[in-house]
PDB file of C-alpha atoms and ligand atoms in Angstrom:
ATOM      1  CA  MET A   1     144.894   7.058 192.712  1.00  0.00           C
ATOM      2  CA  ALA A   2     145.244  10.302 190.787  1.00  0.00           C
ATOM      3  CA  ALA A   3     147.727  10.233 187.910  1.00  0.00           C
ATOM      4  CA  GLN A   4     150.782  12.489 187.628  1.00  0.00           C
ATOM      5  CA  ARG A   5     149.933  15.396 185.286  1.00  0.00           C
ATOM      6  CA  ILE A   6     152.779  15.782 182.814  1.00  0.00           C
ATOM      7  CA  GLU A   7     152.733  19.535 182.192  1.00  0.00           C
ATOM      8  CA  GLY A   8     154.307  20.833 178.993  1.00  0.00           C
ATOM      9  CA  LYS A   9     155.030  24.334 180.258  1.00  0.00           C
ATOM     10  CA  PRO A  10     157.887  23.721 182.723  1.00  0.00           C
ATOM     11  CA  VAL A  11     159.640  21.326 180.335  1.00  0.00           C
ATOM     12  CA  ALA A  12     159.243  23.694 177.366  1.00  0.00           C
ATOM     13  CA  GLU A  13     160.521  26.609 179.497  1.00  0.00           C
ATOM     14  CA  GLN A  14     163.530  24.578 180.611  1.00  0.00           C
ATOM     15  CA  ILE A  15     164.406  23.701 176.999  1.00  0.00           C
ATOM     16  CA  LYS A  16     163.948  27.302 175.883  1.00  0.00           C
ATOM     17  CA  SER A  17     166.278  28.527 178.610  1.00  0.00           C
ATOM     18  CA  GLU A  18     168.910  25.977 177.513  1.00  0.00           C
ATOM     19  CA  VAL A  19     168.490  27.189 173.930  1.00  0.00           C
ATOM     20  CA  ARG A  20     168.788  30.845 175.045  1.00  0.00           C
ATOM     21  CA  GLU A  21     172.139  30.014 176.648  1.00  0.00           C
ATOM     22  CA  GLY A  22     173.257  28.065 173.565  1.00  0.00           C
ATOM     23  CA  VAL A  23     172.370  30.998 171.308  1.00  0.00           C
ATOM     24  CA  ALA A  24     174.358  33.443 173.453  1.00  0.00           C
ATOM     25  CA  GLN A  25     177.330  31.070 173.399  1.00  0.00           C
ATOM     26  CA  LEU A  26     177.248  30.636 169.600  1.00  0.00           C
ATOM     27  CA  ILE A  27     177.173  34.409 169.193  1.00  0.00           C
ATOM     28  CA  ARG A  28     180.105  34.787 171.626  1.00  0.00           C
ATOM     29  CA  ASP A  29     182.218  31.955 170.190  1.00  0.00           C
ATOM     30  CA  LYS A  30     181.526  32.194 166.465  1.00  0.00           C
ATOM     31  CA  GLY A  31     179.758  35.506 165.933  1.00  0.00           C
ATOM     32  CA  VAL A  32     176.801  33.541 164.536  1.00  0.00           C
ATOM     33  CA  ARG A  33     173.214  34.393 165.500  1.00  0.00           C
ATOM     34  CA  PRO A  34     170.888  31.469 164.630  1.00  0.00           C
ATOM     35  CA  GLY A  35     168.212  32.503 162.142  1.00  0.00           C
ATOM     36  CA  LEU A  36     164.859  30.949 161.212  1.00  0.00           C
ATOM     37  CA  GLY A  37     162.940  31.624 157.999  1.00  0.00           C
ATOM     38  CA  VAL A  38     159.214  30.852 157.990  1.00  0.00           C
ATOM     39  CA  ILE A  39     156.913  30.781 154.969  1.00  0.00           C
ATOM     40  CA  LEU A  40     153.148  30.996 155.425  1.00  0.00           C
ATOM     41  CA  VAL A  41     150.936  30.627 152.371  1.00  0.00           C
ATOM     42  CA  GLY A  42     147.296  31.663 152.802  1.00  0.00           C
ATOM     43  CA  ASP A  43     145.394  33.038 155.791  1.00  0.00           C
ATOM     44  CA  ASP A  44     144.364  30.017 157.854  1.00  0.00           C
ATOM     45  CA  PRO A  45     143.878  31.502 161.363  1.00  0.00           C
ATOM     46  CA  ALA A  46     145.465  28.563 163.253  1.00  0.00           C
ATOM     47  CA  SER A  47     148.542  28.666 160.987  1.00  0.00           C
ATOM     48  CA  GLN A  48     148.824  32.439 161.473  1.00  0.00           C
ATOM     49  CA  THR A  49     148.801  31.960 165.245  1.00  0.00           C
ATOM     50  CA  TYR A  50     151.541  29.296 165.042  1.00  0.00           C
ATOM     51  CA  VAL A  51     153.682  31.423 162.754  1.00  0.00           C
ATOM     52  CA  ASN A  52     153.356  34.484 165.014  1.00  0.00           C
ATOM     53  CA  SER A  53     154.365  32.385 168.045  1.00  0.00           C
ATOM     54  CA  LYS A  54     157.453  31.131 166.201  1.00  0.00           C
ATOM     55  CA  GLY A  55     158.598  34.696 165.482  1.00  0.00           C
ATOM     56  CA  LYS A  56     158.035  35.695 169.125  1.00  0.00           C
ATOM     57  CA  ALA A  57     159.938  32.650 170.427  1.00  0.00           C
ATOM     58  CA  CYS A  58     162.924  33.518 168.191  1.00  0.00           C
ATOM     59  CA  ALA A  59     163.017  37.099 169.494  1.00  0.00           C
ATOM     60  CA  ASP A  60     162.704  35.862 173.079  1.00  0.00           C
ATOM     61  CA  LEU A  61     165.705  33.514 172.691  1.00  0.00           C
ATOM     62  CA  GLY A  62     167.932  35.999 170.860  1.00  0.00           C
ATOM     63  CA  MET A  63     167.530  34.474 167.400  1.00  0.00           C
ATOM     64  CA  HIS A  64     167.057  36.191 164.071  1.00  0.00           C
ATOM     65  CA  SER A  65     163.815  35.405 162.261  1.00  0.00           C
ATOM     66  CA  GLU A  66     162.159  36.294 158.980  1.00  0.00           C
ATOM     67  CA  THR A  67     158.562  35.530 158.062  1.00  0.00           C
ATOM     68  CA  ILE A  68     157.279  35.672 154.509  1.00  0.00           C
ATOM     69  CA  ARG A  69     153.483  35.730 154.195  1.00  0.00           C
ATOM     70  CA  MET A  70     152.125  34.849 150.768  1.00  0.00           C
ATOM     71  CA  SER A  71     148.576  34.951 149.454  1.00  0.00           C
ATOM     72  CA  ALA A  72     146.728  31.631 149.053  1.00  0.00           C
ATOM     73  CA  ASP A  73     146.958  31.846 145.255  1.00  0.00           C
ATOM     74  CA  SER A  74     150.780  32.103 145.230  1.00  0.00           C
ATOM     75  CA  SER A  75     152.413  29.701 142.805  1.00  0.00           C
ATOM     76  CA  GLU A  76     154.597  26.770 143.766  1.00  0.00           C
ATOM     77  CA  ALA A  77     157.438  28.451 141.852  1.00  0.00           C
ATOM     78  CA  VAL A  78     157.297  31.500 144.140  1.00  0.00           C
ATOM     79  CA  VAL A  79     157.493  29.291 147.248  1.00  0.00           C
ATOM     80  CA  LEU A  80     160.387  27.299 145.750  1.00  0.00           C
ATOM     81  CA  ALA A  81     162.210  30.539 144.871  1.00  0.00           C
ATOM     82  CA  GLN A  82     161.992  31.735 148.491  1.00  0.00           C
ATOM     83  CA  VAL A  83     163.268  28.363 149.745  1.00  0.00           C
ATOM     84  CA  ALA A  84     166.188  28.576 147.280  1.00  0.00           C
ATOM     85  CA  ALA A  85     167.002  32.117 148.445  1.00  0.00           C
ATOM     86  CA  TRP A  86     167.122  31.003 152.104  1.00  0.00           C
ATOM     87  CA  ASN A  87     169.127  27.872 151.240  1.00  0.00           C
ATOM     88  CA  ALA A  88     171.830  30.276 150.020  1.00  0.00           C
ATOM     89  CA  ASP A  89     171.414  32.869 152.802  1.00  0.00           C
ATOM     90  CA  PRO A  90     174.057  32.612 155.575  1.00  0.00           C
ATOM     91  CA  ARG A  91     171.783  34.461 158.057  1.00  0.00           C
ATOM     92  CA  ILE A  92     169.149  31.714 157.809  1.00  0.00           C
ATOM     93  CA  HIS A  93     169.962  28.340 159.414  1.00  0.00           C
ATOM     94  CA  GLY A  94     166.462  26.898 159.637  1.00  0.00           C
ATOM     95  CA  ILE A  95     163.647  26.943 157.065  1.00  0.00           C
ATOM     96  CA  LEU A  96     160.050  26.084 157.928  1.00  0.00           C
ATOM     97  CA  VAL A  97     157.185  26.058 155.453  1.00  0.00           C
ATOM     98  CA  GLN A  98     153.943  26.020 157.419  1.00  0.00           C
ATOM     99  CA  MET A  99     151.692  23.098 156.484  1.00  0.00           C
ATOM    100  CA  PRO A 100     149.171  22.485 155.116  1.00  0.00           C
ATOM    101  CA  LEU A 101     149.859  24.256 151.822  1.00  0.00           C
ATOM    102  CA  PRO A 102     147.077  25.129 149.341  1.00  0.00           C
ATOM    103  CA  LYS A 103     146.125  22.171 147.132  1.00  0.00           C
ATOM    104  CA  HIS A 104     147.799  23.516 143.973  1.00  0.00           C
ATOM    105  CA  ILE A 105     151.227  23.386 145.681  1.00  0.00           C
ATOM    106  CA  ASN A 106     152.981  20.009 145.940  1.00  0.00           C
ATOM    107  CA  GLU A 107     154.052  19.771 149.621  1.00  0.00           C
ATOM    108  CA  GLN A 108     156.575  17.014 149.019  1.00  0.00           C
ATOM    109  CA  ARG A 109     158.303  19.002 146.264  1.00  0.00           C
ATOM    110  CA  VAL A 110     158.610  21.981 148.608  1.00  0.00           C
ATOM    111  CA  ILE A 111     159.979  19.831 151.453  1.00  0.00           C
ATOM    112  CA  GLU A 112     162.559  18.279 149.134  1.00  0.00           C
ATOM    113  CA  ALA A 113     163.700  21.720 147.953  1.00  0.00           C
ATOM    114  CA  ILE A 114     164.864  22.648 151.474  1.00  0.00           C
ATOM    115  CA  ASP A 115     168.576  22.095 152.185  1.00  0.00           C
ATOM    116  CA  PRO A 116     168.448  19.074 154.578  1.00  0.00           C
ATOM    117  CA  ARG A 117     170.912  20.892 156.876  1.00  0.00           C
ATOM    118  CA  LYS A 118     168.314  23.687 157.253  1.00  0.00           C
ATOM    119  CA  ASP A 119     165.256  21.395 157.465  1.00  0.00           C
ATOM    120  CA  VAL A 120     164.255  22.233 161.061  1.00  0.00           C
ATOM    121  CA  ASP A 121     160.951  20.350 160.647  1.00  0.00           C
ATOM    122  CA  GLY A 122     162.864  17.123 159.981  1.00  0.00           C
ATOM    123  CA  PHE A 123     160.514  16.337 157.069  1.00  0.00           C
ATOM    124  CA  HIS A 124     163.127  16.034 154.270  1.00  0.00           C
ATOM    125  CA  PRO A 125     163.696  12.401 153.147  1.00  0.00           C
ATOM    126  CA  VAL A 126     167.391  12.754 154.041  1.00  0.00           C
ATOM    127  CA  ASN A 127     166.521  13.539 157.667  1.00  0.00           C
ATOM    128  CA  VAL A 128     163.769  10.893 157.748  1.00  0.00           C
ATOM    129  CA  GLY A 129     166.249   8.279 156.482  1.00  0.00           C
ATOM    130  CA  ARG A 130     168.969   9.355 158.902  1.00  0.00           C
ATOM    131  CA  LEU A 131     166.490   9.143 161.796  1.00  0.00           C
ATOM    132  CA  VAL A 132     165.433   5.612 160.853  1.00  0.00           C
ATOM    133  CA  ILE A 133     169.015   4.305 160.775  1.00  0.00           C
ATOM    134  CA  GLY A 134     170.043   6.119 163.957  1.00  0.00           C
ATOM    135  CA  MET A 135     172.283   8.828 162.469  1.00  0.00           C
ATOM    136  CA  GLU A 136     172.463  12.368 163.794  1.00  0.00           C
ATOM    137  CA  CYS A 137     169.742  14.427 162.105  1.00  0.00           C
ATOM    138  CA  LEU A 138     167.155  17.152 162.491  1.00  0.00           C
ATOM    139  CA  ARG A 139     164.110  15.443 164.032  1.00  0.00           C
ATOM    140  CA  PRO A 140     160.446  16.435 163.688  1.00  0.00           C
ATOM    141  CA  CYS A 141     159.549  18.836 166.503  1.00  0.00           C
ATOM    142  CA  THR A 142     156.415  17.310 168.055  1.00  0.00           C
ATOM    143  CA  PRO A 143     157.870  13.774 168.342  1.00  0.00           C
ATOM    144  CA  ALA A 144     161.173  15.143 169.678  1.00  0.00           C
ATOM    145  CA  GLY A 145     159.105  17.074 172.244  1.00  0.00           C
ATOM    146  CA  ILE A 146     157.251  13.919 173.292  1.00  0.00           C
ATOM    147  CA  GLN A 147     160.550  12.164 174.011  1.00  0.00           C
ATOM    148  CA  GLU A 148     161.710  15.144 176.120  1.00  0.00           C
ATOM    149  CA  LEU A 149     158.409  15.147 178.047  1.00  0.00           C
ATOM    150  CA  LEU A 150     158.724  11.442 178.818  1.00  0.00           C
ATOM    151  CA  VAL A 151     162.360  11.582 179.906  1.00  0.00           C
ATOM    152  CA  ARG A 152     162.192  14.844 181.850  1.00  0.00           C
ATOM    153  CA  SER A 153     159.021  13.788 183.709  1.00  0.00           C
ATOM    154  CA  GLY A 154     160.744  10.616 184.947  1.00  0.00           C
ATOM    155  CA  ASN A 155     158.972   8.263 182.526  1.00  0.00           C
ATOM    156  CA  ASP A 156     161.943   6.923 180.550  1.00  0.00           C
ATOM    157  CA  PRO A 157     160.690   4.683 177.726  1.00  0.00           C
ATOM    158  CA  ALA A 158     163.680   2.273 177.921  1.00  0.00           C
ATOM    159  CA  GLY A 159     162.476  -1.331 178.096  1.00  0.00           C
ATOM    160  CA  LYS A 160     158.808  -0.298 177.917  1.00  0.00           C
ATOM    161  CA  HIS A 161     156.158  -1.298 175.405  1.00  0.00           C
ATOM    162  CA  VAL A 162     155.123   1.894 173.601  1.00  0.00           C
ATOM    163  CA  VAL A 163     151.959   1.748 171.517  1.00  0.00           C
ATOM    164  CA  VAL A 164     151.609   4.610 169.035  1.00  0.00           C
ATOM    165  CA  ILE A 165     148.151   5.147 167.577  1.00  0.00           C
ATOM    166  CA  GLY A 166     148.508   6.998 164.277  1.00  0.00           C
ATOM    167  CA  ARG A 167     150.903   6.683 161.343  1.00  0.00           C
ATOM    168  CA  SER A 168     151.314  10.256 160.098  1.00  0.00           C
ATOM    169  CA  ASN A 169     154.646  11.519 158.783  1.00  0.00           C
ATOM    170  CA  ILE A 170     154.517  14.383 161.315  1.00  0.00           C
ATOM    171  CA  VAL A 171     153.876  12.372 164.513  1.00  0.00           C
ATOM    172  CA  GLY A 172     153.199   8.616 164.327  1.00  0.00           C
ATOM    173  CA  LYS A 173     156.056   7.367 162.152  1.00  0.00           C
ATOM    174  CA  PRO A 174     158.776   9.648 163.578  1.00  0.00           C
ATOM    175  CA  ILE A 175     157.902   9.105 167.270  1.00  0.00           C
ATOM    176  CA  ALA A 176     157.942   5.337 166.694  1.00  0.00           C
ATOM    177  CA  ASN A 177     161.380   5.599 165.098  1.00  0.00           C
ATOM    178  CA  ILE A 178     162.764   7.913 167.786  1.00  0.00           C
ATOM    179  CA  LEU A 179     161.705   5.658 170.675  1.00  0.00           C
ATOM    180  CA  LEU A 180     162.819   2.493 168.882  1.00  0.00           C
ATOM    181  CA  GLN A 181     166.479   3.572 168.590  1.00  0.00           C
ATOM    182  CA  LYS A 182     169.101   1.888 170.736  1.00  0.00           C
ATOM    183  CA  ALA A 183     169.871   5.191 172.427  1.00  0.00           C
ATOM    184  CA  LYS A 184     169.500   7.119 175.678  1.00  0.00           C
ATOM    185  CA  GLY A 185     165.880   8.131 176.286  1.00  0.00           C
ATOM    186  CA  ALA A 186     164.658   5.495 173.823  1.00  0.00           C
ATOM    187  CA  ASN A 187     165.253   1.708 173.544  1.00  0.00           C
ATOM    188  CA  ALA A 188     161.526   0.912 173.741  1.00  0.00           C
ATOM    189  CA  VAL A 189     159.600  -1.896 172.066  1.00  0.00           C
ATOM    190  CA  VAL A 190     157.257  -0.058 169.719  1.00  0.00           C
ATOM    191  CA  THR A 191     153.953  -1.045 168.150  1.00  0.00           C
ATOM    192  CA  ILE A 192     152.281   1.250 165.630  1.00  0.00           C
ATOM    193  CA  ALA A 193     148.495   0.870 165.539  1.00  0.00           C
ATOM    194  CA  HIS A 194     146.133   2.722 163.227  1.00  0.00           C
ATOM    195  CA  THR A 195     142.595   2.892 161.908  1.00  0.00           C
ATOM    196  CA  GLY A 196     143.377   0.321 159.202  1.00  0.00           C
ATOM    197  CA  MET A 197     142.583  -2.326 161.828  1.00  0.00           C
ATOM    198  CA  LYS A 198     138.979  -2.432 162.977  1.00  0.00           C
ATOM    199  CA  ASP A 199     139.591  -3.183 166.645  1.00  0.00           C
ATOM    200  CA  ILE A 200     142.883  -2.096 168.233  1.00  0.00           C
ATOM    201  CA  SER A 201     141.678  -2.325 171.842  1.00  0.00           C
ATOM    202  CA  HIS A 202     143.868  -5.388 172.548  1.00  0.00           C
ATOM    203  CA  LEU A 203     146.935  -3.357 171.444  1.00  0.00           C
ATOM    204  CA  ILE A 204     145.970  -0.320 173.539  1.00  0.00           C
ATOM    205  CA  ARG A 205     145.599  -2.527 176.609  1.00  0.00           C
ATOM    206  CA  GLN A 206     149.174  -3.798 176.199  1.00  0.00           C
ATOM    207  CA  ALA A 207     150.723  -0.314 176.272  1.00  0.00           C
ATOM    208  CA  ASP A 208     153.056   0.698 179.100  1.00  0.00           C
ATOM    209  CA  ILE A 209     153.205   4.039 177.282  1.00  0.00           C
ATOM    210  CA  LEU A 210     150.338   5.013 174.981  1.00  0.00           C
ATOM    211  CA  ILE A 211     150.892   7.774 172.429  1.00  0.00           C
ATOM    212  CA  ALA A 212     147.585   8.870 170.947  1.00  0.00           C
ATOM    213  CA  ALA A 213     147.700  10.760 167.640  1.00  0.00           C
ATOM    214  CA  VAL A 214     144.407   9.690 166.119  1.00  0.00           C
ATOM    215  CA  GLY A 215     142.470  12.926 165.680  1.00  0.00           C
ATOM    216  CA  ARG A 216     139.258  11.587 167.245  1.00  0.00           C
ATOM    217  CA  PRO A 217     138.074  13.591 170.261  1.00  0.00           C
ATOM    218  CA  GLU A 218     138.139  11.735 173.599  1.00  0.00           C
ATOM    219  CA  SER A 219     137.948   8.384 171.809  1.00  0.00           C
ATOM    220  CA  ILE A 220     140.306   6.592 174.223  1.00  0.00           C
ATOM    221  CA  THR A 221     138.813   6.109 177.663  1.00  0.00           C
ATOM    222  CA  GLY A 222     140.188   4.887 180.985  1.00  0.00           C
ATOM    223  CA  ALA A 223     138.466   1.522 180.648  1.00  0.00           C
ATOM    224  CA  MET A 224     140.620   0.756 177.574  1.00  0.00           C
ATOM    225  CA  LEU A 225     143.964   1.312 179.360  1.00  0.00           C
ATOM    226  CA  LYS A 226     146.375  -0.919 181.214  1.00  0.00           C
ATOM    227  CA  PRO A 227     146.425   0.199 184.864  1.00  0.00           C
ATOM    228  CA  GLY A 228     149.531   2.271 185.633  1.00  0.00           C
ATOM    229  CA  CYS A 229     150.297   3.152 182.004  1.00  0.00           C
ATOM    230  CA  VAL A 230     151.646   6.517 180.874  1.00  0.00           C
ATOM    231  CA  VAL A 231     149.436   8.413 178.416  1.00  0.00           C
ATOM    232  CA  ILE A 232     150.756  10.998 175.934  1.00  0.00           C
ATOM    233  CA  ASP A 233     147.864  12.751 174.208  1.00  0.00           C
ATOM    234  CA  VAL A 234     148.888  14.425 170.938  1.00  0.00           C
ATOM    235  CA  GLY A 235     145.340  15.191 169.772  1.00  0.00           C
ATOM    236  CA  ILE A 236     143.947  18.706 169.557  1.00  0.00           C
ATOM    237  CA  ASN A 237     140.274  18.481 168.575  1.00  0.00           C
ATOM    238  CA  ARG A 238     137.843  21.380 168.581  1.00  0.00           C
ATOM    239  CA  ILE A 239     134.440  20.368 169.953  1.00  0.00           C
ATOM    240  CA  THR A 240     131.381  22.585 170.324  1.00  0.00           C
ATOM    241  CA  ASP A 241     130.729  23.712 173.885  1.00  0.00           C
ATOM    242  CA  PRO A 242     127.866  26.177 174.385  1.00  0.00           C
ATOM    243  CA  SER A 243     129.053  26.829 177.969  1.00  0.00           C
ATOM    244  CA  SER A 244     132.369  28.245 176.704  1.00  0.00           C
ATOM    245  CA  PRO A 245     132.455  31.963 175.691  1.00  0.00           C
ATOM    246  CA  ARG A 246     134.036  30.945 172.347  1.00  0.00           C
ATOM    247  CA  GLY A 247     131.363  28.288 171.751  1.00  0.00           C
ATOM    248  CA  TYR A 248     134.006  25.553 171.526  1.00  0.00           C
ATOM    249  CA  ARG A 249     136.863  24.014 173.456  1.00  0.00           C
ATOM    250  CA  ASN A 250     139.871  21.893 172.556  1.00  0.00           C
ATOM    251  CA  VAL A 251     140.093  18.336 173.791  1.00  0.00           C
ATOM    252  CA  GLY A 252     142.582  15.539 173.201  1.00  0.00           C
ATOM    253  CA  ASP A 253     142.171  12.085 171.708  1.00  0.00           C
ATOM    254  CA  VAL A 254     141.955  10.735 175.258  1.00  0.00           C
ATOM    255  CA  HIS A 255     139.072  11.188 177.704  1.00  0.00           C
ATOM    256  CA  PHE A 256     141.174  12.854 180.393  1.00  0.00           C
ATOM    257  CA  ALA A 257     139.051  12.340 183.526  1.00  0.00           C
ATOM    258  CA  SER A 258     138.521   8.600 183.081  1.00  0.00           C
ATOM    259  CA  ALA A 259     142.091   7.982 181.856  1.00  0.00           C
ATOM    260  CA  ALA A 260     143.562   9.829 184.852  1.00  0.00           C
ATOM    261  CA  GLU A 261     141.800   7.318 187.124  1.00  0.00           C
ATOM    262  CA  VAL A 262     143.693   4.411 185.563  1.00  0.00           C
ATOM    263  CA  ALA A 263     147.007   5.800 184.260  1.00  0.00           C
ATOM    264  CA  SER A 264     150.050   6.578 186.419  1.00  0.00           C
ATOM    265  CA  ALA A 265     150.807   9.720 184.363  1.00  0.00           C
ATOM    266  CA  ILE A 266     149.029  11.664 181.613  1.00  0.00           C
ATOM    267  CA  THR A 267     149.535  14.829 179.556  1.00  0.00           C
ATOM    268  CA  PRO A 268     146.661  17.360 179.582  1.00  0.00           C
ATOM    269  CA  VAL A 269     145.169  18.997 176.460  1.00  0.00           C
ATOM    270  CA  PRO A 270     145.744  21.898 176.245  1.00  0.00           C
ATOM    271  CA  GLY A 271     148.959  22.323 178.243  1.00  0.00           C
ATOM    272  CA  GLY A 272     150.842  19.141 177.365  1.00  0.00           C
ATOM    273  CA  VAL A 273     152.503  18.100 174.107  1.00  0.00           C
ATOM    274  CA  GLY A 274     151.280  21.206 172.242  1.00  0.00           C
ATOM    275  CA  LEU A 275     153.620  23.465 174.215  1.00  0.00           C
ATOM    276  CA  MET A 276     156.666  21.408 173.281  1.00  0.00           C
ATOM    277  CA  THR A 277     156.649  21.873 169.508  1.00  0.00           C
ATOM    278  CA  ILE A 278     157.965  25.445 169.380  1.00  0.00           C
ATOM    279  CA  ALA A 279     160.596  24.760 172.064  1.00  0.00           C
ATOM    280  CA  MET A 280     161.907  21.878 169.925  1.00  0.00           C
ATOM    281  CA  LEU A 281     161.815  24.050 166.796  1.00  0.00           C
ATOM    282  CA  MET A 282     164.056  26.532 168.608  1.00  0.00           C
ATOM    283  CA  GLN A 283     166.374  23.690 169.652  1.00  0.00           C
ATOM    284  CA  ASN A 284     166.532  22.416 166.056  1.00  0.00           C
ATOM    285  CA  THR A 285     167.336  25.908 164.748  1.00  0.00           C
ATOM    286  CA  LEU A 286     170.206  26.205 167.228  1.00  0.00           C
ATOM    287  CA  GLN A 287     171.433  22.715 166.273  1.00  0.00           C
ATOM    288  CA  ALA A 288     171.336  23.612 162.557  1.00  0.00           C
ATOM    289  CA  ALA A 289     173.204  26.895 163.199  1.00  0.00           C
ATOM    290  CA  ARG A 290     175.896  25.091 165.190  1.00  0.00           C
ATOM    291  CA  ARG A 291     176.399  22.488 162.445  1.00  0.00           C
ATOM    292  CA  LEU A 292     176.452  25.036 159.654  1.00  0.00           C
ATOM    293  CA  SER A 293     178.992  27.214 161.425  1.00  0.00           C
ATOM    294  CA  CYS A 294     181.592  24.591 162.326  1.00  0.00           C
TER     295      CYS A 294
HETATM  296  N1  GUN B   1     151.530  22.136 160.536  1.00  0.00           N
HETATM  297  C1  GUN B   1     151.160  21.417 161.630  1.00  0.00           C
HETATM  298  N2  GUN B   1     152.244  20.937 162.275  1.00  0.00           N
HETATM  299  C2  GUN B   1     153.322  21.374 161.586  1.00  0.00           C
HETATM  300  C3  GUN B   1     154.725  21.215 161.775  1.00  0.00           C
HETATM  301  O1  GUN B   1     155.216  20.571 162.708  1.00  0.00           O
HETATM  302  N3  GUN B   1     155.508  21.842 160.842  1.00  0.00           N
HETATM  303  C4  GUN B   1     154.997  22.533 159.792  1.00  0.00           C
HETATM  304  N4  GUN B   1     155.855  23.077 158.925  1.00  0.00           N
HETATM  305  N5  GUN B   1     153.702  22.695 159.598  1.00  0.00           N
HETATM  306  C5  GUN B   1     152.874  22.119 160.493  1.00  0.00           C
END
């Protein structure tokens, strides 16, 4: 039986239209237009694309946005000075420093310089800690988007065994903590697996919901899955493809065709989780603006 395709676009569009309404209401009620400040250091093409999309999304939803582009040799002090300026700027409610940063800049120091109330990436230790103990906080965008995809596609994780493959601070750890909470749209039993164990196939086979954030192209195949499971593929891997005009194409961590034969639902790559991140960033910016203006 063919699996349900969990498309990111309709869910992302729905969230963006809710945010658009929320923005208009905040302007009406409080005279506050949510504002996002983005810092990009260097000229990595993928990062430039992301940063441009963030600016466009803000304009589309009625938000204010500022983007500061810095050369790759900019000092850490210059980045920290811009963060400090936005921490004190009432027009800016969300601050995002695009990662990765050049090696000479300490990412953790930059993250910790952001006012936690403006940390729309949810990377500051204050927000990480609040998430773990179930307090209201700004949550990392991609994991928050995964939860929305699951719930809004009718695949509520409550009471399910979720296996997360990957332990990054951006995806693996936060999604595990989000779905573990005793809360609506969560309440799952969560296992975190990673490459530190040689063979994790027995863990993958136990997953009612598998969240793959491994960074290895098409490494999880249908034969490894529990029949009827739900697969969330967070991987975006560029592989060479001479038949494509660009010479490459993007694939997930999961081999889609074989997994779709076994799973009950699966997110495509591209077109799945990737589309959620900016929608959740917009939602976080609105949330930060609401909190800062009450
Ligand atoms: N680089 C890749 N993903 C992210 C993200 O979610 N936030 C930031 N700031 N940089 C990233």
